[in-house]
Short mmCIF file of C-alpha atoms in Angstrom, two decimals:
data_model
loop_
_atom_site.label_atom_id
_atom_site.label_comp_id
_atom_site.label_asym_id
_atom_site.label_seq_id
_atom_site.Cartn_x
_atom_site.Cartn_y
_atom_site.Cartn_z
CA UNK A 1 -23.52 20.45 12.66
CA UNK A 2 -20.11 21.78 11.70
CA UNK A 3 -19.95 24.39 14.50
CA UNK A 4 -20.27 21.64 17.10
CA UNK A 5 -17.47 19.69 15.42
CA UNK A 6 -15.24 22.75 15.55
CA UNK A 7 -16.10 23.31 19.20
CA UNK A 8 -15.33 19.69 20.03
CA UNK A 9 -11.96 19.91 18.29
CA UNK A 10 -11.11 22.99 20.35
CA UNK A 11 -12.35 21.48 23.60
CA UNK A 12 -10.25 18.40 23.01
CA UNK A 13 -7.12 20.38 22.21
CA UNK A 14 -7.54 22.84 25.08
CA UNK A 15 -8.61 20.30 27.70
CA UNK A 16 -5.53 18.18 27.09
CA UNK A 17 -3.01 21.01 26.74
CA UNK A 18 -1.99 21.50 30.38
CA UNK A 19 -1.40 18.05 31.77
CA UNK A 20 1.04 19.00 34.55
CA UNK A 21 0.27 17.87 38.08
CA UNK A 22 1.44 21.15 39.63
CA UNK A 23 -1.10 23.62 40.95
CA UNK A 24 -0.42 26.20 38.23
CA UNK A 25 -1.19 23.72 35.43
CA UNK A 26 -4.29 22.68 37.36
CA UNK A 27 -5.46 26.29 37.59
CA UNK A 28 -4.84 26.87 33.88
CA UNK A 29 -6.69 23.65 33.01
CA UNK A 30 -9.60 24.73 35.18
CA UNK A 31 -9.78 28.14 33.53
CA UNK A 32 -9.64 26.65 30.05
CA UNK A 33 -12.54 24.26 30.61
CA UNK A 34 -16.01 25.26 29.48
CA UNK A 35 -17.19 28.25 27.51
CA UNK A 36 -18.79 28.55 24.12
CA UNK A 37 -15.45 28.73 22.22
CA UNK A 38 -17.08 31.26 19.92
CA UNK A 39 -13.81 33.08 19.14
CA UNK A 40 -11.99 29.83 18.49
CA UNK A 41 -14.80 28.49 16.32
CA UNK A 42 -14.77 31.69 14.24
CA UNK A 43 -11.00 31.34 13.93
CA UNK A 44 -11.37 27.77 12.62
CA UNK A 45 -14.18 28.71 10.20
CA UNK A 46 -11.98 31.54 8.93
CA UNK A 47 -9.21 29.09 8.15
CA UNK A 48 -6.90 29.11 11.15
CA UNK A 49 -5.57 25.72 12.28
CA UNK A 50 -6.51 24.23 15.66
CA UNK A 51 -3.32 25.38 17.36
CA UNK A 52 -3.81 28.96 16.23
CA UNK A 53 -7.51 28.89 17.20
CA UNK A 54 -6.47 27.57 20.63
CA UNK A 55 -4.17 30.58 21.00
CA UNK A 56 -7.20 32.83 20.41
CA UNK A 57 -9.12 31.01 23.14
CA UNK A 58 -6.09 31.21 25.45
CA UNK A 59 -5.94 35.00 25.07
CA UNK A 60 -9.67 35.08 25.83
CA UNK A 61 -9.23 32.87 28.91
CA UNK A 62 -6.36 35.08 30.11
CA UNK A 63 -8.58 38.15 29.90
CA UNK A 64 -11.44 36.45 31.77
CA UNK A 65 -9.21 35.28 34.62
CA UNK A 66 -7.65 38.71 35.13
CA UNK A 67 -10.93 40.60 34.68
CA UNK A 68 -12.57 38.44 37.35
CA UNK A 69 -9.92 39.23 39.99
CA UNK A 70 -11.06 41.16 43.09
CA UNK A 71 -9.07 44.28 42.13
CA UNK A 72 -10.82 44.29 38.73
CA UNK A 73 -14.46 43.24 38.22
CA UNK A 74 -14.47 40.97 41.29
CA UNK A 75 -16.59 38.21 39.81
CA UNK A 76 -17.03 35.04 41.86
CA UNK A 77 -18.48 32.95 39.05
CA UNK A 78 -17.43 32.24 35.50
CA UNK A 79 -18.65 29.64 33.01
CA UNK A 80 -21.08 28.25 35.57
CA UNK A 81 -18.49 27.55 38.25
CA UNK A 82 -16.37 29.49 40.76
CA UNK A 83 -13.98 31.83 38.98
CA UNK A 84 -10.32 30.85 38.87
CA UNK A 85 -9.25 32.94 41.87
CA UNK A 86 -12.17 31.64 43.97
CA UNK A 87 -10.98 28.11 43.26
CA UNK A 88 -7.18 28.54 43.36
CA UNK A 89 -6.55 31.85 45.12
CA UNK A 90 -5.55 35.17 43.63
CA UNK A 91 -1.85 34.45 43.19
CA UNK A 92 -2.35 31.29 41.15
CA UNK A 93 -5.15 32.87 39.12
CA UNK A 94 -2.94 35.84 38.30
CA UNK A 95 -0.13 33.52 37.22
CA UNK A 96 -2.51 31.27 35.26
CA UNK A 97 -3.64 34.32 33.27
CA UNK A 98 -0.04 35.41 32.72
CA UNK A 99 0.93 31.94 31.53
CA UNK A 100 -1.97 31.70 29.10
CA UNK A 101 -1.12 35.10 27.64
CA UNK A 102 2.59 34.29 27.29
CA UNK A 103 2.01 30.89 25.72
CA UNK A 104 -0.76 32.09 23.40
CA UNK A 105 1.55 34.77 22.01
CA UNK A 106 4.34 32.21 21.74
CA UNK A 107 2.01 30.22 19.45
CA UNK A 108 0.55 33.19 17.60
CA UNK A 109 2.62 36.40 17.99
CA UNK A 110 0.20 38.23 15.69
CA UNK A 111 -2.32 38.24 18.55
CA UNK A 112 -0.13 40.61 20.58
CA UNK A 113 -1.78 43.72 19.12
CA UNK A 114 -5.22 42.45 20.02
CA UNK A 115 -4.04 41.42 23.50
CA UNK A 116 -2.79 44.97 24.04
CA UNK A 117 -6.13 46.35 22.90
CA UNK A 118 -8.06 44.05 25.25
CA UNK A 119 -5.89 45.23 28.15
CA UNK A 120 -6.25 48.89 27.23
CA UNK A 121 -10.00 48.39 26.74
CA UNK A 122 -10.29 46.88 30.22
CA UNK A 123 -8.50 49.91 31.69
CA UNK A 124 -11.02 52.21 29.96
CA UNK A 125 -13.94 50.08 31.18
CA UNK A 126 -12.74 50.50 34.76
CA UNK A 127 -12.16 54.21 34.26
CA UNK A 128 -15.70 54.59 32.90
CA UNK A 129 -17.09 52.97 36.04
CA UNK A 130 -15.85 55.94 38.05
CA UNK A 131 -16.90 58.51 35.42
CA UNK A 132 -20.16 60.38 35.82
CA UNK A 133 -21.02 60.28 32.13
CA UNK A 134 -19.68 58.41 29.14
CA UNK A 135 -20.77 59.14 25.58
CA UNK A 136 -22.02 56.49 23.19
CA UNK A 137 -18.93 57.01 21.03
CA UNK A 138 -16.54 56.59 23.97
CA UNK A 139 -18.34 53.42 25.01
CA UNK A 140 -18.32 51.91 21.52
CA UNK A 141 -14.62 52.72 21.15
CA UNK A 142 -14.01 50.87 24.40
CA UNK A 143 -16.09 47.87 23.18
CA UNK A 144 -14.04 47.86 20.01
CA UNK A 145 -10.86 47.44 22.04
CA UNK A 146 -12.06 45.24 24.86
CA UNK A 147 -14.28 42.83 22.94
CA UNK A 148 -14.36 43.28 19.17
CA UNK A 149 -10.57 43.31 18.81
CA UNK A 150 -10.13 39.61 19.57
CA UNK A 151 -13.03 38.59 17.30
CA UNK A 152 -11.41 40.67 14.59
CA UNK A 153 -8.01 39.05 15.14
CA UNK A 154 -9.57 35.58 15.30
CA UNK A 155 -11.22 36.02 11.91
CA UNK A 156 -8.22 37.62 10.23
CA UNK A 157 -6.87 34.28 9.05
CA UNK A 158 -6.17 34.95 5.39
CA UNK A 159 -2.79 36.01 4.16
CA UNK A 160 -4.32 37.82 1.18
CA UNK A 161 -4.53 41.49 2.20
CA UNK A 162 -7.90 42.33 0.60
CA UNK A 163 -9.56 39.22 1.90
CA UNK A 164 -8.00 39.74 5.29
CA UNK A 165 -9.55 43.20 5.51
CA UNK A 166 -13.00 41.72 4.84
CA UNK A 167 -12.42 39.10 7.53
CA UNK A 168 -11.41 41.79 9.98
CA UNK A 169 -14.47 43.87 9.13
CA UNK A 170 -16.68 40.82 9.71
CA UNK A 171 -14.94 40.03 13.00
CA UNK A 172 -15.16 43.61 14.23
CA UNK A 173 -18.88 43.90 13.56
CA UNK A 174 -19.54 40.44 14.97
CA UNK A 175 -17.64 41.40 18.13
CA UNK A 176 -19.48 44.69 18.54
CA UNK A 177 -22.83 42.92 18.14
CA UNK A 178 -21.69 40.25 20.58
CA UNK A 179 -20.81 42.80 23.26
CA UNK A 180 -24.07 44.69 22.91
CA UNK A 181 -26.18 41.53 22.99
CA UNK A 182 -24.17 40.55 26.05
CA UNK A 183 -25.05 43.89 27.63
CA UNK A 184 -28.72 43.36 26.86
CA UNK A 185 -28.69 40.01 28.67
CA UNK A 186 -27.79 41.38 32.04
CA UNK A 187 -27.52 45.17 32.12
CA UNK A 188 -30.28 45.40 34.72
CA UNK A 189 -28.21 43.42 37.19
CA UNK A 190 -24.84 45.06 36.42
CA UNK A 191 -22.97 46.50 39.36
CA UNK A 192 -23.40 50.19 40.18
CA UNK A 193 -21.35 52.49 37.99
CA UNK A 194 -20.78 49.98 35.16
CA UNK A 195 -21.46 51.65 31.84
CA UNK A 196 -23.23 49.66 29.14
CA UNK A 197 -24.88 50.68 25.89
CA UNK A 198 -28.50 49.98 26.96
CA UNK A 199 -27.87 52.06 30.08
CA UNK A 200 -26.65 55.00 28.01
CA UNK A 201 -28.96 54.98 24.97
CA UNK A 202 -31.81 52.78 26.23
CA UNK A 203 -32.71 49.15 25.59
CA UNK A 204 -34.49 49.59 22.26
CA UNK A 205 -31.79 51.79 20.75
CA UNK A 206 -29.15 49.29 21.90
CA UNK A 207 -31.10 46.45 20.30
CA UNK A 208 -31.22 48.42 17.03
CA UNK A 209 -27.50 49.08 17.26
CA UNK A 210 -26.78 45.39 17.73
CA UNK A 211 -28.93 44.61 14.68
CA UNK A 212 -26.97 47.19 12.70
CA UNK A 213 -23.67 45.48 13.52
CA UNK A 214 -25.16 42.05 12.79
CA UNK A 215 -26.33 43.25 9.39
CA UNK A 216 -22.90 44.65 8.56
CA UNK A 217 -21.29 41.35 9.58
CA UNK A 218 -23.85 39.31 7.64
CA UNK A 219 -23.38 41.37 4.47
CA UNK A 220 -19.59 41.03 4.72
CA UNK A 221 -19.89 37.29 5.38
CA UNK A 222 -21.38 36.79 1.92
CA UNK A 223 -18.04 37.66 0.37
CA UNK A 224 -16.05 35.25 2.53
CA UNK A 225 -15.34 31.53 2.39
CA UNK A 226 -17.75 29.62 4.61
CA UNK A 227 -19.88 32.75 4.19
CA UNK A 228 -23.17 30.98 4.78
CA UNK A 229 -22.01 29.68 8.15
CA UNK A 230 -20.49 33.00 9.17
CA UNK A 231 -23.72 34.76 8.21
CA UNK A 232 -25.81 32.35 10.27
CA UNK A 233 -23.57 32.76 13.29
CA UNK A 234 -23.89 36.53 13.11
CA UNK A 235 -27.66 36.37 12.75
CA UNK A 236 -27.93 34.02 15.73
CA UNK A 237 -26.53 36.79 17.92
CA UNK A 238 -29.83 38.63 17.68
CA UNK A 239 -31.68 35.76 19.35
CA UNK A 240 -29.11 35.85 22.09
CA UNK A 241 -30.41 39.14 23.42
CA UNK A 242 -34.05 38.10 23.58
CA UNK B 1 32.39 53.03 29.54
CA UNK B 2 30.46 50.99 27.03
CA UNK B 3 28.05 49.45 29.57
CA UNK B 4 26.89 52.94 30.55
CA UNK B 5 26.31 53.79 26.89
CA UNK B 6 24.22 50.66 26.45
CA UNK B 7 22.24 51.47 29.58
CA UNK B 8 21.61 55.02 28.37
CA UNK B 9 20.38 53.77 25.00
CA UNK B 10 17.93 51.45 26.75
CA UNK B 11 16.79 54.11 29.21
CA UNK B 12 16.13 56.50 26.37
CA UNK B 13 14.18 53.95 24.34
CA UNK B 14 12.15 52.68 27.30
CA UNK B 15 11.47 56.06 28.87
CA UNK B 16 9.99 57.39 25.64
CA UNK B 17 8.05 54.29 24.64
CA UNK B 18 4.76 54.90 26.42
CA UNK B 19 3.86 58.51 25.77
CA UNK B 20 0.07 58.22 26.18
CA UNK B 21 -1.66 60.55 28.62
CA UNK B 22 -4.00 57.85 29.89
CA UNK B 23 -3.46 56.33 33.32
CA UNK B 24 -2.44 52.94 31.96
CA UNK B 25 0.38 54.42 29.86
CA UNK B 26 1.41 56.45 32.90
CA UNK B 27 1.57 53.33 35.07
CA UNK B 28 3.61 51.47 32.43
CA UNK B 29 5.97 54.43 32.07
CA UNK B 30 6.38 54.56 35.84
CA UNK B 31 7.19 50.85 36.05
CA UNK B 32 9.69 51.06 33.21
CA UNK B 33 11.68 53.88 34.78
CA UNK B 34 14.80 53.05 36.80
CA UNK B 35 16.59 49.79 37.33
CA UNK B 36 20.03 48.62 36.34
CA UNK B 37 18.94 47.33 32.89
CA UNK B 38 21.33 44.43 33.37
CA UNK B 39 19.29 42.03 31.23
CA UNK B 40 18.91 44.59 28.46
CA UNK B 41 22.59 45.50 28.56
CA UNK B 42 23.54 41.82 28.27
CA UNK B 43 21.14 41.52 25.34
CA UNK B 44 22.81 44.45 23.58
CA UNK B 45 26.31 43.18 24.27
CA UNK B 46 25.23 39.81 22.90
CA UNK B 47 24.16 41.43 19.65
CA UNK B 48 20.45 42.11 19.98
CA UNK B 49 19.19 45.44 18.68
CA UNK B 50 17.74 48.09 21.00
CA UNK B 51 14.12 47.14 20.27
CA UNK B 52 14.76 43.50 21.08
CA UNK B 53 16.72 44.39 24.24
CA UNK B 54 13.81 46.62 25.28
CA UNK B 55 11.49 43.62 24.92
CA UNK B 56 13.75 41.74 27.39
CA UNK B 57 13.49 44.63 29.86
CA UNK B 58 9.71 44.80 29.33
CA UNK B 59 9.34 41.11 30.23
CA UNK B 60 11.44 41.81 33.33
CA UNK B 61 9.31 44.84 34.27
CA UNK B 62 6.14 42.78 33.80
CA UNK B 63 7.43 40.15 36.21
CA UNK B 64 8.41 42.75 38.82
CA UNK B 65 5.01 44.48 38.72
CA UNK B 66 3.08 41.25 39.13
CA UNK B 67 5.45 39.78 41.72
CA UNK B 68 5.08 42.91 43.85
CA UNK B 69 1.27 42.69 43.99
CA UNK B 70 -0.34 42.07 47.40
CA UNK B 71 -1.52 38.57 46.46
CA UNK B 72 2.07 37.67 45.49
CA UNK B 73 5.15 38.99 47.32
CA UNK B 74 3.35 42.13 48.53
CA UNK B 75 6.29 44.51 48.12
CA UNK B 76 5.62 48.21 48.68
CA UNK B 77 8.88 49.43 47.19
CA UNK B 78 10.69 48.77 43.93
CA UNK B 79 13.63 50.51 42.32
CA UNK B 80 13.78 53.02 45.16
CA UNK B 81 10.20 54.20 44.85
CA UNK B 82 6.71 52.93 45.68
CA UNK B 83 5.89 49.82 43.67
CA UNK B 84 3.50 50.20 40.75
CA UNK B 85 0.38 49.10 42.63
CA UNK B 86 1.19 51.41 45.58
CA UNK B 87 1.33 54.29 43.11
CA UNK B 88 -1.50 53.40 40.70
CA UNK B 89 -3.61 50.81 42.52
CA UNK B 90 -3.78 47.08 41.97
CA UNK B 91 -6.00 47.08 38.89
CA UNK B 92 -3.80 49.41 36.86
CA UNK B 93 -0.65 47.67 38.03
CA UNK B 94 -2.05 44.31 36.97
CA UNK B 95 -2.98 45.71 33.54
CA UNK B 96 0.37 47.51 33.19
CA UNK B 97 2.13 44.16 33.70
CA UNK B 98 -0.20 42.46 31.23
CA UNK B 99 0.42 45.15 28.63
CA UNK B 100 4.19 44.97 28.99
CA UNK B 101 4.12 41.20 28.60
CA UNK B 102 1.85 41.33 25.54
CA UNK B 103 3.82 44.05 23.80
CA UNK B 104 7.21 42.54 24.63
CA UNK B 105 6.15 39.25 23.03
CA UNK B 106 4.74 41.18 20.08
CA UNK B 107 8.23 42.59 19.55
CA UNK B 108 10.12 39.39 20.36
CA UNK B 109 7.95 36.24 20.25
CA UNK B 110 10.99 34.11 21.06
CA UNK B 111 10.81 35.40 24.64
CA UNK B 112 7.52 33.57 25.23
CA UNK B 113 9.26 30.41 26.45
CA UNK B 114 11.27 32.38 28.99
CA UNK B 115 8.16 34.34 30.08
CA UNK B 116 6.40 31.04 30.72
CA UNK B 117 9.38 29.83 32.76
CA UNK B 118 9.44 33.02 34.83
CA UNK B 119 5.74 32.59 35.60
CA UNK B 120 6.13 28.91 36.48
CA UNK B 121 9.19 29.76 38.59
CA UNK B 122 7.21 32.35 40.52
CA UNK B 123 4.50 29.77 41.25
CA UNK B 124 7.18 27.42 42.63
CA UNK B 125 8.70 30.21 44.72
CA UNK B 126 5.33 30.84 46.34
CA UNK B 127 4.75 27.14 46.86
CA UNK B 128 8.16 26.83 48.55
CA UNK B 129 7.21 29.56 51.00
CA UNK B 130 4.54 27.29 52.42
CA UNK B 131 6.73 24.18 52.30
CA UNK B 132 8.51 23.02 55.43
CA UNK B 133 11.67 22.01 53.62
CA UNK B 134 13.04 22.56 50.16
CA UNK B 135 16.17 20.84 48.86
CA UNK B 136 19.09 22.70 47.29
CA UNK B 137 18.29 21.06 43.96
CA UNK B 138 14.64 22.11 44.06
CA UNK B 139 15.63 25.65 44.91
CA UNK B 140 18.23 25.90 42.14
CA UNK B 141 15.74 24.49 39.63
CA UNK B 142 13.32 27.22 40.67
CA UNK B 143 16.06 29.90 40.32
CA UNK B 144 16.78 28.58 36.88
CA UNK B 145 13.19 29.19 35.83
CA UNK B 146 12.39 32.35 37.75
CA UNK B 147 15.63 34.27 37.24
CA UNK B 148 18.24 32.62 35.03
CA UNK B 149 15.80 31.92 32.19
CA UNK B 150 15.47 35.57 31.14
CA UNK B 151 19.24 36.17 31.34
CA UNK B 152 19.67 33.10 29.18
CA UNK B 153 17.10 34.30 26.64
CA UNK B 154 18.59 37.82 26.65
CA UNK B 155 22.04 36.51 25.78
CA UNK B 156 20.83 34.02 23.15
CA UNK B 157 21.16 36.55 20.35
CA UNK B 158 23.11 34.62 17.77
CA UNK B 159 21.42 32.72 14.98
CA UNK B 160 24.33 30.28 14.74
CA UNK B 161 23.25 27.23 16.78
CA UNK B 162 26.63 26.38 18.35
CA UNK B 163 27.32 29.96 19.29
CA UNK B 164 23.80 30.38 20.55
CA UNK B 165 24.27 27.44 22.91
CA UNK B 166 27.38 29.09 24.37
CA UNK B 167 25.48 32.35 24.82
CA UNK B 168 22.69 30.52 26.59
CA UNK B 169 25.17 28.74 28.85
CA UNK B 170 26.77 32.07 29.72
CA UNK B 171 23.35 33.66 30.38
CA UNK B 172 22.17 30.76 32.52
CA UNK B 173 25.24 30.78 34.74
CA UNK B 174 25.21 34.58 34.95
CA UNK B 175 21.55 34.48 35.99
CA UNK B 176 22.14 31.80 38.63
CA UNK B 177 25.03 33.78 40.08
CA UNK B 178 22.91 36.93 39.98
CA UNK B 179 20.08 35.31 41.94
CA UNK B 180 22.37 33.89 44.60
CA UNK B 181 24.27 37.17 45.06
CA UNK B 182 20.85 38.82 45.32
CA UNK B 183 19.94 36.35 48.05
CA UNK B 184 23.15 37.10 49.89
CA UNK B 185 22.37 40.82 49.93
CA UNK B 186 19.18 40.53 51.92
CA UNK B 187 18.44 37.01 53.05
CA UNK B 188 18.59 38.04 56.69
CA UNK B 189 15.65 40.39 56.21
CA UNK B 190 13.55 38.14 53.95
CA UNK B 191 10.00 37.50 55.05
CA UNK B 192 9.22 34.41 57.08
CA UNK B 193 8.95 31.24 55.01
CA UNK B 194 10.83 32.59 51.98
CA UNK B 195 13.41 30.01 50.86
CA UNK B 196 16.79 31.22 49.69
CA UNK B 197 20.06 29.42 49.07
CA UNK B 198 22.00 30.95 52.04
CA UNK B 199 19.11 29.96 54.28
CA UNK B 200 19.27 26.36 53.10
CA UNK B 201 22.99 25.68 52.73
CA UNK B 202 24.47 28.54 54.76
CA UNK B 203 26.07 31.84 53.77
CA UNK B 204 29.56 30.57 53.00
CA UNK B 205 28.39 27.64 50.89
CA UNK B 206 26.06 29.98 48.98
CA UNK B 207 28.94 32.36 48.36
CA UNK B 208 30.99 29.46 47.00
CA UNK B 209 28.10 28.39 44.80
CA UNK B 210 27.79 31.90 43.37
CA UNK B 211 31.53 31.93 42.64
CA UNK B 212 31.16 28.57 40.87
CA UNK B 213 28.47 29.97 38.56
CA UNK B 214 30.51 33.14 37.99
CA UNK B 215 33.51 31.05 36.98
CA UNK B 216 31.46 29.01 34.57
CA UNK B 217 30.05 32.18 33.02
CA UNK B 218 33.49 33.80 32.85
CA UNK B 219 35.07 30.77 31.17
CA UNK B 220 32.26 30.63 28.60
CA UNK B 221 32.54 34.37 27.98
CA UNK B 222 36.06 33.92 26.63
CA UNK B 223 34.64 32.11 23.62
CA UNK B 224 32.04 34.78 22.81
CA UNK B 225 32.16 38.09 20.99
CA UNK B 226 32.62 40.95 23.43
CA UNK B 227 33.96 38.22 25.69
CA UNK B 228 36.13 40.53 27.74
CA UNK B 229 33.17 42.68 28.68
CA UNK B 230 30.93 39.71 29.40
CA UNK B 231 33.64 38.21 31.59
CA UNK B 232 34.05 41.44 33.56
CA UNK B 233 30.30 41.75 34.09
CA UNK B 234 30.14 38.20 35.44
CA UNK B 235 33.09 38.79 37.76
CA UNK B 236 31.56 41.99 39.09
CA UNK B 237 28.66 39.95 40.45
CA UNK B 238 30.93 38.62 43.18
CA UNK B 239 31.49 42.10 44.57
CA UNK B 240 27.76 42.58 44.61
CA UNK B 241 27.36 40.10 47.42
CA UNK B 242 29.98 41.56 49.66
#
């Protein structure tokens, strides 16, 4: 299947990118290994080259490393293994994230806007944890920044303005659906204070919302190149939350 | 004096860049306030526009915020006030640094190489702290990455290759002299384990080394536009260490 081929191409490129024997390269290599490569695969399907799709995955890896740090979400595990700071210490993990961000934007400067949105979205997410109540709109706006933004940027591969807008619309809706289905997977075990859509509007309403975003993405996909594949990928998200 | 004018132009641009009322914008604004703006001033003198020189200062501010964090150098004070994480907490400080890096590279993607070098240099600096011995060569190589790299990038404003090389040579030597004179200012009060040039080769030899770099920078300055000013700025570094 073509998605697996795309994933393999990304794995190969990313796994052999940081070959240095120093500890920082080792930490970056560790953080880049594993994961579904969903953003990178979407980037490739949308027409980006491997290097550009790698930059998307590098921005994603940066955000995971920093989000996992003790002062942030304090997650000990990531991609089925100890998170970067558990394996290499906080200092090296912090620097590994910094390096991935810097080098990703060196490859693909157009990702800087999305990187800024991810960072701002993470600051809102942490603010919401301390807030007593958060509205559905506030939460979805945060999801748009923290999660959907990079999917949107990944898909925005075309240089033709009209087509690019369609790609962005697909990516945005895909990303929103992705975040909500992610919420549905583990919202019952989220840490105290963490705000998620199912927590705020209930599980069934959240499931309906995810389906709404999937449908928007699927309808947009029809107009795009590789539309059939993009449509399938969006529709598969629904199964994810079951 | 023209240097003061340049500094004022940078202060004005940087101080009014992040106007958001959210906590993240506040933390970024806080971290961007103060400082000598030496890198930005050199960038302006070398011919960069204000926006590009601001990007240089933003990369510098990013590195200061992250270097000051408890897991790194753990510095409570910066630019005569509490460091960013002392004022806003570690999470916001981390994100403020991330945002500055992302947005700086969005403005000036060419700074990505230098940003990577700064990050790698910081990882070496921390490694050296734990090392029993570090050679002069190893230390100077680390200074080249951690400090001189951004001065070099700041000065590399020309699009004419030959001229650009001269600018980079000036910036590199200026940056090396800057780091050593910085060492000389406070090496006696550095934390245990921290490796600095005066510690390794002695105060007098370090002073001579700084003068050597200053002379190289000053001689190169003569060939550049605004050479008189660049020469003066390099020579002023010597007084800094007294």
